[in-house]
Each structure stands twice: as C-alpha cells, then as structure tokens.
PDB file of N, CA and C in Angstrom:
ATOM      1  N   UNK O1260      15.047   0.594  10.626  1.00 75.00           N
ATOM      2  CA  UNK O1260      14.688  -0.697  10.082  1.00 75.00           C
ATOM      3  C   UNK O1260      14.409  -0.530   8.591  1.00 75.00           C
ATOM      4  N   UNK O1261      14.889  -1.740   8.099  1.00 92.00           N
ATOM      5  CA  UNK O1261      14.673  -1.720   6.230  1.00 92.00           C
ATOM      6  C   UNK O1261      13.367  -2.478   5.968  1.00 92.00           C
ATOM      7  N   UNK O1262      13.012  -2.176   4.620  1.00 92.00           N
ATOM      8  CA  UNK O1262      11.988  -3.365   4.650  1.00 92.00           C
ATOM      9  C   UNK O1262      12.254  -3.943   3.088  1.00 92.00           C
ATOM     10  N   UNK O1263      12.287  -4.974   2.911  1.00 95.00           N
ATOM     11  CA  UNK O1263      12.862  -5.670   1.818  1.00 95.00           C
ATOM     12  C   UNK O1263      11.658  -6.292   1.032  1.00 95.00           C
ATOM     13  N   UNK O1264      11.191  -5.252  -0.303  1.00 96.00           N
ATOM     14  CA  UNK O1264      10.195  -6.017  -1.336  1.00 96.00           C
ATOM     15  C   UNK O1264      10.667  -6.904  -2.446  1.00 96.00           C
ATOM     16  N   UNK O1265       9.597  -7.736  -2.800  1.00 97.00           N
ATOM     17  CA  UNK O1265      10.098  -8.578  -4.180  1.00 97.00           C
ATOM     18  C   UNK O1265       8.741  -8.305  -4.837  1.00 97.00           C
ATOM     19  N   UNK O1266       9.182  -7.599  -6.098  1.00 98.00           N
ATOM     20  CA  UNK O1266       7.922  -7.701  -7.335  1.00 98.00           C
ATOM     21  C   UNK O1266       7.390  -9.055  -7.609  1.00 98.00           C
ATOM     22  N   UNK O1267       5.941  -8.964  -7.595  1.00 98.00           N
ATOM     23  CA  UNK O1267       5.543 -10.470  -7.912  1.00 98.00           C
ATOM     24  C   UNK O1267       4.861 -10.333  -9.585  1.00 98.00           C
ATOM     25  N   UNK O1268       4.224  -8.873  -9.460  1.00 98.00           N
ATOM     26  CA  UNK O1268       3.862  -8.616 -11.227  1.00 98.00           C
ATOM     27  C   UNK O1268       3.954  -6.920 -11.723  1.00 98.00           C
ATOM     28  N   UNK O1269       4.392  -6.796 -12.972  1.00 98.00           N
ATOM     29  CA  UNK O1269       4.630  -5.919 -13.437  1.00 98.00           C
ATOM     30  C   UNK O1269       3.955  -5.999 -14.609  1.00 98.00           C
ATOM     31  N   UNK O1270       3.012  -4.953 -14.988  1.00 98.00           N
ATOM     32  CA  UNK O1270       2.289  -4.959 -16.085  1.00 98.00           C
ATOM     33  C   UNK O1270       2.775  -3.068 -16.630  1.00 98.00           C
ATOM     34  N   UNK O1271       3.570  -2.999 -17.286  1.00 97.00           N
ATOM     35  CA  UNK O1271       4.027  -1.612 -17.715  1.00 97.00           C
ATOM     36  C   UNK O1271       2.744  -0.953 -18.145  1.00 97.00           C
ATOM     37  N   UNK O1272       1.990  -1.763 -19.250  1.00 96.00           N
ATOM     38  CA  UNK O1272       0.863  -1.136 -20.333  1.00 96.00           C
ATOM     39  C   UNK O1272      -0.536  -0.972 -19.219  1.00 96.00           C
ATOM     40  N   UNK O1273      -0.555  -1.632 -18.887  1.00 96.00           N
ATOM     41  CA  UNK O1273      -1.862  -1.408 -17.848  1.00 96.00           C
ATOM     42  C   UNK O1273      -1.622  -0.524 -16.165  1.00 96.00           C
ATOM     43  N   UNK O1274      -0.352  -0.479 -16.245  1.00 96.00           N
ATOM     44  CA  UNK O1274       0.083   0.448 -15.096  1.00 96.00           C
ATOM     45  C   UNK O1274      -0.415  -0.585 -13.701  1.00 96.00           C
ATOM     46  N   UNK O1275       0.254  -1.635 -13.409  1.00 97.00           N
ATOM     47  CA  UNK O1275       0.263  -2.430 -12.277  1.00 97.00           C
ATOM     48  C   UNK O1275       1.655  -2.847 -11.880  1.00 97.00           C
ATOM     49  N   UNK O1276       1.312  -3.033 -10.081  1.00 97.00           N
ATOM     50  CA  UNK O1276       2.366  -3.626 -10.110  1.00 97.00           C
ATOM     51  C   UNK O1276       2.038  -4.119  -8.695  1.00 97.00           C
ATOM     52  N   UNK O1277       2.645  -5.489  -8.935  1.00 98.00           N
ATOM     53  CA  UNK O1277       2.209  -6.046  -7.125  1.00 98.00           C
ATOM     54  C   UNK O1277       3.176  -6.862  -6.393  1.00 98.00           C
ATOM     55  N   UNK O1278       3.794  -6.676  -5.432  1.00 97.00           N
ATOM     56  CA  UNK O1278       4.839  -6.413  -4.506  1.00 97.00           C
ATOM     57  C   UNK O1278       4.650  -7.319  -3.044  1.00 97.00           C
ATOM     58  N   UNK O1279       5.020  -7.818  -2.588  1.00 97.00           N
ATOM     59  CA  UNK O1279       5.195  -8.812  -1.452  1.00 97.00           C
ATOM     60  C   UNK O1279       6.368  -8.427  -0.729  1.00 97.00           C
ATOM     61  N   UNK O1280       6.478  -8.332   0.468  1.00 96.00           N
ATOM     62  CA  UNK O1280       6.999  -7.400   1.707  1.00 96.00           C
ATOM     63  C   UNK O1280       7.803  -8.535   2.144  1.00 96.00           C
ATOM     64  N   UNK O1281       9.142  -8.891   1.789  1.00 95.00           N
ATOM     65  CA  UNK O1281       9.816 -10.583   2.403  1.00 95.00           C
ATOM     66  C   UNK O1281      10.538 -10.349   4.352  1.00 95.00           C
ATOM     67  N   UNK O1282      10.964  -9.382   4.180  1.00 94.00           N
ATOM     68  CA  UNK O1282      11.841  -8.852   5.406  1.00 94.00           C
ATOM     69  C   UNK O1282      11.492  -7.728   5.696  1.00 94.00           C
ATOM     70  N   UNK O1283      11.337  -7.050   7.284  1.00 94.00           N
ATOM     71  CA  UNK O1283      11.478  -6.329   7.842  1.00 94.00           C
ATOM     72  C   UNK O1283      10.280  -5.592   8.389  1.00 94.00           C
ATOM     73  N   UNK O1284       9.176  -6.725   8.545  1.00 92.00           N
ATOM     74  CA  UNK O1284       7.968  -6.536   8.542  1.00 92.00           C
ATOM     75  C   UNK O1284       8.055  -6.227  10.449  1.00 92.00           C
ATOM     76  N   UNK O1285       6.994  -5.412  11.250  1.00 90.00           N
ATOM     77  CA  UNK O1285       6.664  -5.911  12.375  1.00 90.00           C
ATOM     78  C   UNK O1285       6.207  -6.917  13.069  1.00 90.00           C
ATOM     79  N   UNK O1286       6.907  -7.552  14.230  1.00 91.00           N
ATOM     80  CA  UNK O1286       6.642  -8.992  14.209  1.00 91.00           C
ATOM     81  C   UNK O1286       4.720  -9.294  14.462  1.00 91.00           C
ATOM     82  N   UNK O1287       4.358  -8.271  14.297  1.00 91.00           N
ATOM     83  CA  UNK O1287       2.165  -8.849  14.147  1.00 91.00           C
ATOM     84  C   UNK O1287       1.907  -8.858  13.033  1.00 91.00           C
ATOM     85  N   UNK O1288       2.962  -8.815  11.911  1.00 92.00           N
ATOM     86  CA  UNK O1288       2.715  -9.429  10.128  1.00 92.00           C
ATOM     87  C   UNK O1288       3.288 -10.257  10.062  1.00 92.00           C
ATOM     88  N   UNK O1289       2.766 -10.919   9.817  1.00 94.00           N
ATOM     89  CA  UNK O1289       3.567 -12.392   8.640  1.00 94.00           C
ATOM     90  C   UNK O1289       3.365 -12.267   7.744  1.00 94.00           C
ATOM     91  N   UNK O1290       2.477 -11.718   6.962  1.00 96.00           N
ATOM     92  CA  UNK O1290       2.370 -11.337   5.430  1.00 96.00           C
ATOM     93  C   UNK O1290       2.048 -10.066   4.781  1.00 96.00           C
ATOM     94  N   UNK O1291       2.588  -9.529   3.959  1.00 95.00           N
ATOM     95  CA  UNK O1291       1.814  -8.563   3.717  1.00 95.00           C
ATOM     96  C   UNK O1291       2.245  -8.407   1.776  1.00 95.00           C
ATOM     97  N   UNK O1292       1.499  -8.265   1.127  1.00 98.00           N
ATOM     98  CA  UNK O1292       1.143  -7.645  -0.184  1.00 98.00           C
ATOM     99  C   UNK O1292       0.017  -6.736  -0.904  1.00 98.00           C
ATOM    100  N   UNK O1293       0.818  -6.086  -1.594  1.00 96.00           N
ATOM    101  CA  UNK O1293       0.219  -4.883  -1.825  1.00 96.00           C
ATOM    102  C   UNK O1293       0.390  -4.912  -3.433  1.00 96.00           C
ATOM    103  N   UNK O1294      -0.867  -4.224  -4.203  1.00 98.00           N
ATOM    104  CA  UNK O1294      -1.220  -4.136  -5.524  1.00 98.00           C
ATOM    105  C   UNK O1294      -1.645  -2.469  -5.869  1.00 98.00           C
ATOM    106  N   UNK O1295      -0.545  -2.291  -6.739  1.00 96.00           N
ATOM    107  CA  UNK O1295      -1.093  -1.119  -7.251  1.00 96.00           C
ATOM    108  C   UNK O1295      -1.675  -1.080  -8.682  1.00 96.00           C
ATOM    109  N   UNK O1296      -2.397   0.062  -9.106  1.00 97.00           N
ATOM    110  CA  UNK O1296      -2.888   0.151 -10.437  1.00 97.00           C
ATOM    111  C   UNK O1296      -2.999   1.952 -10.723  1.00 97.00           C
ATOM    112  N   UNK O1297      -3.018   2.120 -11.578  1.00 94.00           N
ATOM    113  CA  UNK O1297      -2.954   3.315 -12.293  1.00 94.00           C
ATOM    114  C   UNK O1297      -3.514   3.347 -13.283  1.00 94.00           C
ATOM    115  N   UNK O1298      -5.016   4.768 -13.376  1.00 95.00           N
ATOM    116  CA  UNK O1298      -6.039   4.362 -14.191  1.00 95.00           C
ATOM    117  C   UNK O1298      -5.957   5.377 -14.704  1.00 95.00           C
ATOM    118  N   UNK O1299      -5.935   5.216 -16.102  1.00 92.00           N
ATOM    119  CA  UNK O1299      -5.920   7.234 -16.664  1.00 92.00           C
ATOM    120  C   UNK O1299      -7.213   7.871 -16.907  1.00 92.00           C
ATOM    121  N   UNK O1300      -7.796   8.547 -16.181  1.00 94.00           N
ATOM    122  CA  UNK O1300      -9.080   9.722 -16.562  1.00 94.00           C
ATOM    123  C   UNK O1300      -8.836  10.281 -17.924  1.00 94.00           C
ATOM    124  N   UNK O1301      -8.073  11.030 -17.924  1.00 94.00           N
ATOM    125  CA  UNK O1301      -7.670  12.017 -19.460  1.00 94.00           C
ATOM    126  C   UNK O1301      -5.906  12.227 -18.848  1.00 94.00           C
ATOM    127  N   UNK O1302      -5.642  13.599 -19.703  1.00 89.00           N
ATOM    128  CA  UNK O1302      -4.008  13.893 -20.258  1.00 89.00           C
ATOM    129  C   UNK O1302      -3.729  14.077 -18.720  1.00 89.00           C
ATOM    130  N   UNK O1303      -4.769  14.779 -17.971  1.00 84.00           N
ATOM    131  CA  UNK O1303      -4.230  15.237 -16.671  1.00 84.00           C
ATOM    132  C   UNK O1303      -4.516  14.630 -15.060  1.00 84.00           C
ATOM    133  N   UNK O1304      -5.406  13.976 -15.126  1.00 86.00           N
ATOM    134  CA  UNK O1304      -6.222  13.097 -14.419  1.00 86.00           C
ATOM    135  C   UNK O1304      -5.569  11.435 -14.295  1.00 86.00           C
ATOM    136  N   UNK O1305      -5.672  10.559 -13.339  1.00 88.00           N
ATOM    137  CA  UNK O1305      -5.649   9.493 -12.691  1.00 88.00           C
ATOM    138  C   UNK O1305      -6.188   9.079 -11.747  1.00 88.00           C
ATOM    139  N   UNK O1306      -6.797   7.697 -11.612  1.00 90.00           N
ATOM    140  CA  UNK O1306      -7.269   7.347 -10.248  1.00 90.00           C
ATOM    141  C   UNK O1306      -5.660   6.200  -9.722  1.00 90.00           C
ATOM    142  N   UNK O1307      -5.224   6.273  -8.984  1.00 89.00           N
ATOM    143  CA  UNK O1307      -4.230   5.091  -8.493  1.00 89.00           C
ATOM    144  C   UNK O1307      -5.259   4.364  -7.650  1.00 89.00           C
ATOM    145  N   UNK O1308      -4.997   3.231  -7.267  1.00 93.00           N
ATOM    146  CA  UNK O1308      -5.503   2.282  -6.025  1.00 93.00           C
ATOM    147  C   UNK O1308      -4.563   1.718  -5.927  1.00 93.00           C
ATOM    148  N   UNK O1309      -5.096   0.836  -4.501  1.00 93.00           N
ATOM    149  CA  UNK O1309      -4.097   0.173  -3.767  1.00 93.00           C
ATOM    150  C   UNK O1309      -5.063  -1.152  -3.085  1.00 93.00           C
ATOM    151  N   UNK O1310      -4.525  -2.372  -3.431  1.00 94.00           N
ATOM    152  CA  UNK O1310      -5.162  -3.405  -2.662  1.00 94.00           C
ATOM    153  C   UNK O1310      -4.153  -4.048  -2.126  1.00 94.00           C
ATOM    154  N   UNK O1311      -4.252  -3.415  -0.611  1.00 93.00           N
ATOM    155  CA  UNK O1311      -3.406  -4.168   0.663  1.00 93.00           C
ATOM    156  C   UNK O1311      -3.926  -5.384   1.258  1.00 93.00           C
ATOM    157  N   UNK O1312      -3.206  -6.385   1.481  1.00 94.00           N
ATOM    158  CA  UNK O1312      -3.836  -7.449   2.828  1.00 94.00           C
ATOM    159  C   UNK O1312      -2.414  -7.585   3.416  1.00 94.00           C
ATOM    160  N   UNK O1313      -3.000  -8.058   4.623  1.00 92.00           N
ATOM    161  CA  UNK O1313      -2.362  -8.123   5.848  1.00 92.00           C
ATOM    162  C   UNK O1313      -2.627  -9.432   6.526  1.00 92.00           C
ATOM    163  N   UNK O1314      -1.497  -9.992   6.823  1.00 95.00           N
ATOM    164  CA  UNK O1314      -1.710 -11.983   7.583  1.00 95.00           C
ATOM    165  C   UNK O1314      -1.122 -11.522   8.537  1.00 95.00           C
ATOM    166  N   UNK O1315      -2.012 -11.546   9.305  1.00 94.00           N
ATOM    167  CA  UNK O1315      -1.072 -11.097  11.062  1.00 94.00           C
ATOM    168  C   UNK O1315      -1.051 -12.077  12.179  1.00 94.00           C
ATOM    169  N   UNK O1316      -0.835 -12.004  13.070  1.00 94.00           N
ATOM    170  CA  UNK O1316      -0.473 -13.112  14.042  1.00 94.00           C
ATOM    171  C   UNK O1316      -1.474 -13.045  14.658  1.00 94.00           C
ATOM    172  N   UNK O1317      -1.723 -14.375  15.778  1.00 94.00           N
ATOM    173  CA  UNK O1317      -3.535 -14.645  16.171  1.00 94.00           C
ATOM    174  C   UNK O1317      -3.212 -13.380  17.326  1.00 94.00           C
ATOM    175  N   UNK O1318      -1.868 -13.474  17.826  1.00 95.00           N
ATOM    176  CA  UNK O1318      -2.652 -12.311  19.126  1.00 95.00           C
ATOM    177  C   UNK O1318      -2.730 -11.090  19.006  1.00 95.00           C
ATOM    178  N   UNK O1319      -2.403 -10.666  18.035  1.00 93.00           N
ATOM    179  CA  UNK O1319      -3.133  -9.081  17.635  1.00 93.00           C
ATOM    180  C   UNK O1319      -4.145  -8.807  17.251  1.00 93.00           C
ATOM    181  N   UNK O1320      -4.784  -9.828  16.399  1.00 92.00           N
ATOM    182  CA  UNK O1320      -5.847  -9.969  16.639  1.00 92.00           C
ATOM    183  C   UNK O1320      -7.185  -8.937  17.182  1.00 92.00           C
ATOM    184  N   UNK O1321      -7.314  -9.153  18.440  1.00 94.00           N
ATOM    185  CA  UNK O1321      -8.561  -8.340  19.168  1.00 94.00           C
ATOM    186  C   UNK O1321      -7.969  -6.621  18.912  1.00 94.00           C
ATOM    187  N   UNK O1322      -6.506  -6.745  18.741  1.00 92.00           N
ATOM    188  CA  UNK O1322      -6.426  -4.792  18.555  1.00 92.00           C
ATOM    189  C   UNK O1322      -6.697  -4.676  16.898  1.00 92.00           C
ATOM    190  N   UNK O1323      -6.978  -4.830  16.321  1.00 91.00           N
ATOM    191  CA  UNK O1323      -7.076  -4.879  14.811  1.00 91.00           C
ATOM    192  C   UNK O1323      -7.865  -3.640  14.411  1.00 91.00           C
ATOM    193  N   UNK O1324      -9.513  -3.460  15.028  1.00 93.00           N
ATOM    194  CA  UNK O1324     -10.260  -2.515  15.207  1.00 93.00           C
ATOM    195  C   UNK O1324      -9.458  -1.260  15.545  1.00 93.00           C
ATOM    196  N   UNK O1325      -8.216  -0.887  16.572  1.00 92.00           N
ATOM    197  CA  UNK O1325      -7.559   0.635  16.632  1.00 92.00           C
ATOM    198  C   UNK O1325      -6.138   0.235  15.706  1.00 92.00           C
ATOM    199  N   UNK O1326      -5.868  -0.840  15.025  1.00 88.00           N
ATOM    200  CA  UNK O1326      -5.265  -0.368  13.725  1.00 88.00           C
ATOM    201  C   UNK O1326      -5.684  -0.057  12.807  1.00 88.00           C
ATOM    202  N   UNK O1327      -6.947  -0.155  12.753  1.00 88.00           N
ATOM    203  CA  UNK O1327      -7.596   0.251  11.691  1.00 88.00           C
ATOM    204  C   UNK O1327      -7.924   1.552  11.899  1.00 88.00           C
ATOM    205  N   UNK O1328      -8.402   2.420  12.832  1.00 91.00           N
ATOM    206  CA  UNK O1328      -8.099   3.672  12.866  1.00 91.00           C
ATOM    207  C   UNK O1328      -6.981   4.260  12.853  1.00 91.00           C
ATOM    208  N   UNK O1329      -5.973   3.492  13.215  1.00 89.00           N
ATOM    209  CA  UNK O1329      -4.556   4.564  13.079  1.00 89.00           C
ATOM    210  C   UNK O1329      -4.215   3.850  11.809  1.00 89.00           C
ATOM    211  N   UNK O1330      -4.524   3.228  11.068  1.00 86.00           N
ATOM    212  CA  UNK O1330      -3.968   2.838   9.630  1.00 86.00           C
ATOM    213  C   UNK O1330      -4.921   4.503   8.702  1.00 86.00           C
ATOM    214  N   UNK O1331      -5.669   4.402   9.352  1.00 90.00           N
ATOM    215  CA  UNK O1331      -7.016   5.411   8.307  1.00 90.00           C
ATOM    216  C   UNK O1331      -5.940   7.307   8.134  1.00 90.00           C
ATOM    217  N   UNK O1332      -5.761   7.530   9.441  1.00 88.00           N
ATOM    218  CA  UNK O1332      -4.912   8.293   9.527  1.00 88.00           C
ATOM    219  C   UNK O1332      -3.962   8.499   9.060  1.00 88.00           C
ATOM    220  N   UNK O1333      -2.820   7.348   8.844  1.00 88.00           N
ATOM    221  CA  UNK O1333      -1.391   7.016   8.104  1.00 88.00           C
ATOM    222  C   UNK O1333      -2.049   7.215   6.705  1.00 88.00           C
ATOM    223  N   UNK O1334      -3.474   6.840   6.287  1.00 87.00           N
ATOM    224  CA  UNK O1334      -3.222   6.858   4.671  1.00 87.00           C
ATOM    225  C   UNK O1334      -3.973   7.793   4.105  1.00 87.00           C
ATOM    226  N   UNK O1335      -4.706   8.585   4.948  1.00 89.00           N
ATOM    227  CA  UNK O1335      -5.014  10.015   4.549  1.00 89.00           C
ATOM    228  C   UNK O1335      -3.741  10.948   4.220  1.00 89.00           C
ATOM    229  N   UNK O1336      -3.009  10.908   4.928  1.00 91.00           N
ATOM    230  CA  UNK O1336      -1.582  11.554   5.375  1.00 91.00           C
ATOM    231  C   UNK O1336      -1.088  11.089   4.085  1.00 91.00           C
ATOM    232  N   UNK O1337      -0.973   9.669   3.289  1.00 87.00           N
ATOM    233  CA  UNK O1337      -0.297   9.232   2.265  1.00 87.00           C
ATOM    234  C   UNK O1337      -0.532  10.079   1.343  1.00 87.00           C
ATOM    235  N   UNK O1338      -1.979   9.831   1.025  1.00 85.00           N
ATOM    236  CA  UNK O1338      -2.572  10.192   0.167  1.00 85.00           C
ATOM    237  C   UNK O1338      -2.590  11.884   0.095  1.00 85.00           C
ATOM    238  N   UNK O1339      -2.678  12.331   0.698  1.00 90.00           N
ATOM    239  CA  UNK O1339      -2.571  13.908   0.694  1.00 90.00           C
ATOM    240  C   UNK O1339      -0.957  14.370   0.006  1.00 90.00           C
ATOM    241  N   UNK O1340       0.044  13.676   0.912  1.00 92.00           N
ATOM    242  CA  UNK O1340       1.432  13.995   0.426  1.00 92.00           C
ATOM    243  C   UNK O1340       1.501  13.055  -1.448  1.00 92.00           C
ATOM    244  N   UNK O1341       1.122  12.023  -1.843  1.00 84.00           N
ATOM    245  CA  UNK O1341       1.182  11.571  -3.053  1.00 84.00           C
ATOM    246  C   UNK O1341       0.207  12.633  -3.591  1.00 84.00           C
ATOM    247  N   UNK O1342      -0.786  13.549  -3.437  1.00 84.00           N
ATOM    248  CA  UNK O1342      -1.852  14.041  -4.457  1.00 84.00           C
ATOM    249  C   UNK O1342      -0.293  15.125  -4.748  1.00 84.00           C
ATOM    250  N   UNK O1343      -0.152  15.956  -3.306  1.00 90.00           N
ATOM    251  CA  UNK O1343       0.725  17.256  -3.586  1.00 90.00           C
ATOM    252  C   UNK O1343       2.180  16.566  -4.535  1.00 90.00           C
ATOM    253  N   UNK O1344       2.953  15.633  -4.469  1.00 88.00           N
ATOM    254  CA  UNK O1344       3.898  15.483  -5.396  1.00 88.00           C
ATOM    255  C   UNK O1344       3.355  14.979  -6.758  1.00 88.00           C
ATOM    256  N   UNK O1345       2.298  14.440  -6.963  1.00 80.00           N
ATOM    257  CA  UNK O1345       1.672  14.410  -8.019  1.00 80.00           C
ATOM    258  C   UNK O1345       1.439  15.603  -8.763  1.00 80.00           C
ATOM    259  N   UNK O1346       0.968  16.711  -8.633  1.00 84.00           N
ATOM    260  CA  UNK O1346       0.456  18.051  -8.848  1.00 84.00           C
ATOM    261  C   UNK O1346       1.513  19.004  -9.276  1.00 84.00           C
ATOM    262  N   UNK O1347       2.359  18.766  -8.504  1.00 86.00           N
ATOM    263  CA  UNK O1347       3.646  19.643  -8.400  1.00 86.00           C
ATOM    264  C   UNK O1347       5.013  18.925  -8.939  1.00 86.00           C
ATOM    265  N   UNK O1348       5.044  18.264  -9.734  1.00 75.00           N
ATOM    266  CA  UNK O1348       5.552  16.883 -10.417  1.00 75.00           C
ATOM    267  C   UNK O1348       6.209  17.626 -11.965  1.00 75.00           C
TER     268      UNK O1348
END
C-alpha cells in the first residue's frame, strides 16, 4: 500500500514543514497531519519534533488506549533508527 502526502507548509528558514496524508490511510483514519520542525542547538546538535493528530472513526475508538502503546513502540523504533542515520550522515 502507498500513502499519498500533500505539503500544506514549508518554511525552509525556520526548518518546518507540515504535511496532510490524502490517500492510503487505514480505514480507522480519516485524517491525519503531521508537523515537523527542526531546532538547531549548535554546529552539531538538533532537537526535531513532530506534532501528529489523528481523526479516526467512532468505532475504534474504545481501542485507542493499545494504539497508543503500540504507537509508543513504532516511535521509539523511529526515533532510534532517525538518531543512527543522523549521526552517521
């Protein structure tokens, strides 16, 4: 499965960029956008973030609580593989 984004903002100088998910979502999203930012510490240092939301359908609902643990997992895992290609870059 593909998943098809459209940029909604691009800020080059401030290092943002925020993205809306149009196609290929699982059918318990109906929405999803995501915001990144990129903060410079010094020459070698960055903090990135990420502000996700999620519009999901009413009957998923009550499982939301064990996506949220298996989301916690998926983005430790992210985050570990983005630190190592960061580093080694």
């Amino acid at each position: 499965m593909s998943v098809k984004e459209e940029v909604t903002h691009l800020d080059r100088d401030s290092m943002e960029v925020t993205y809306l998910v149009l196609s290929g979502l699982p059918g318990m999203m109906r929405r999803v956008v995501n915001a990144w930012k990129i903060e410079k510490i010094d020459d070698n240092s960055c903090i990135v973030r990420s502000d996700a939301n999620f519009d999901l359908a009413w009957w998923i609902l009550p499982l939301v609580p064990l996506m949220k643990l298996q989301m916690k997992g998926a983005i430790k895992s992210f985050l570990r593989e983005m630190k190592t290609a960061a580093e080694n870059s």
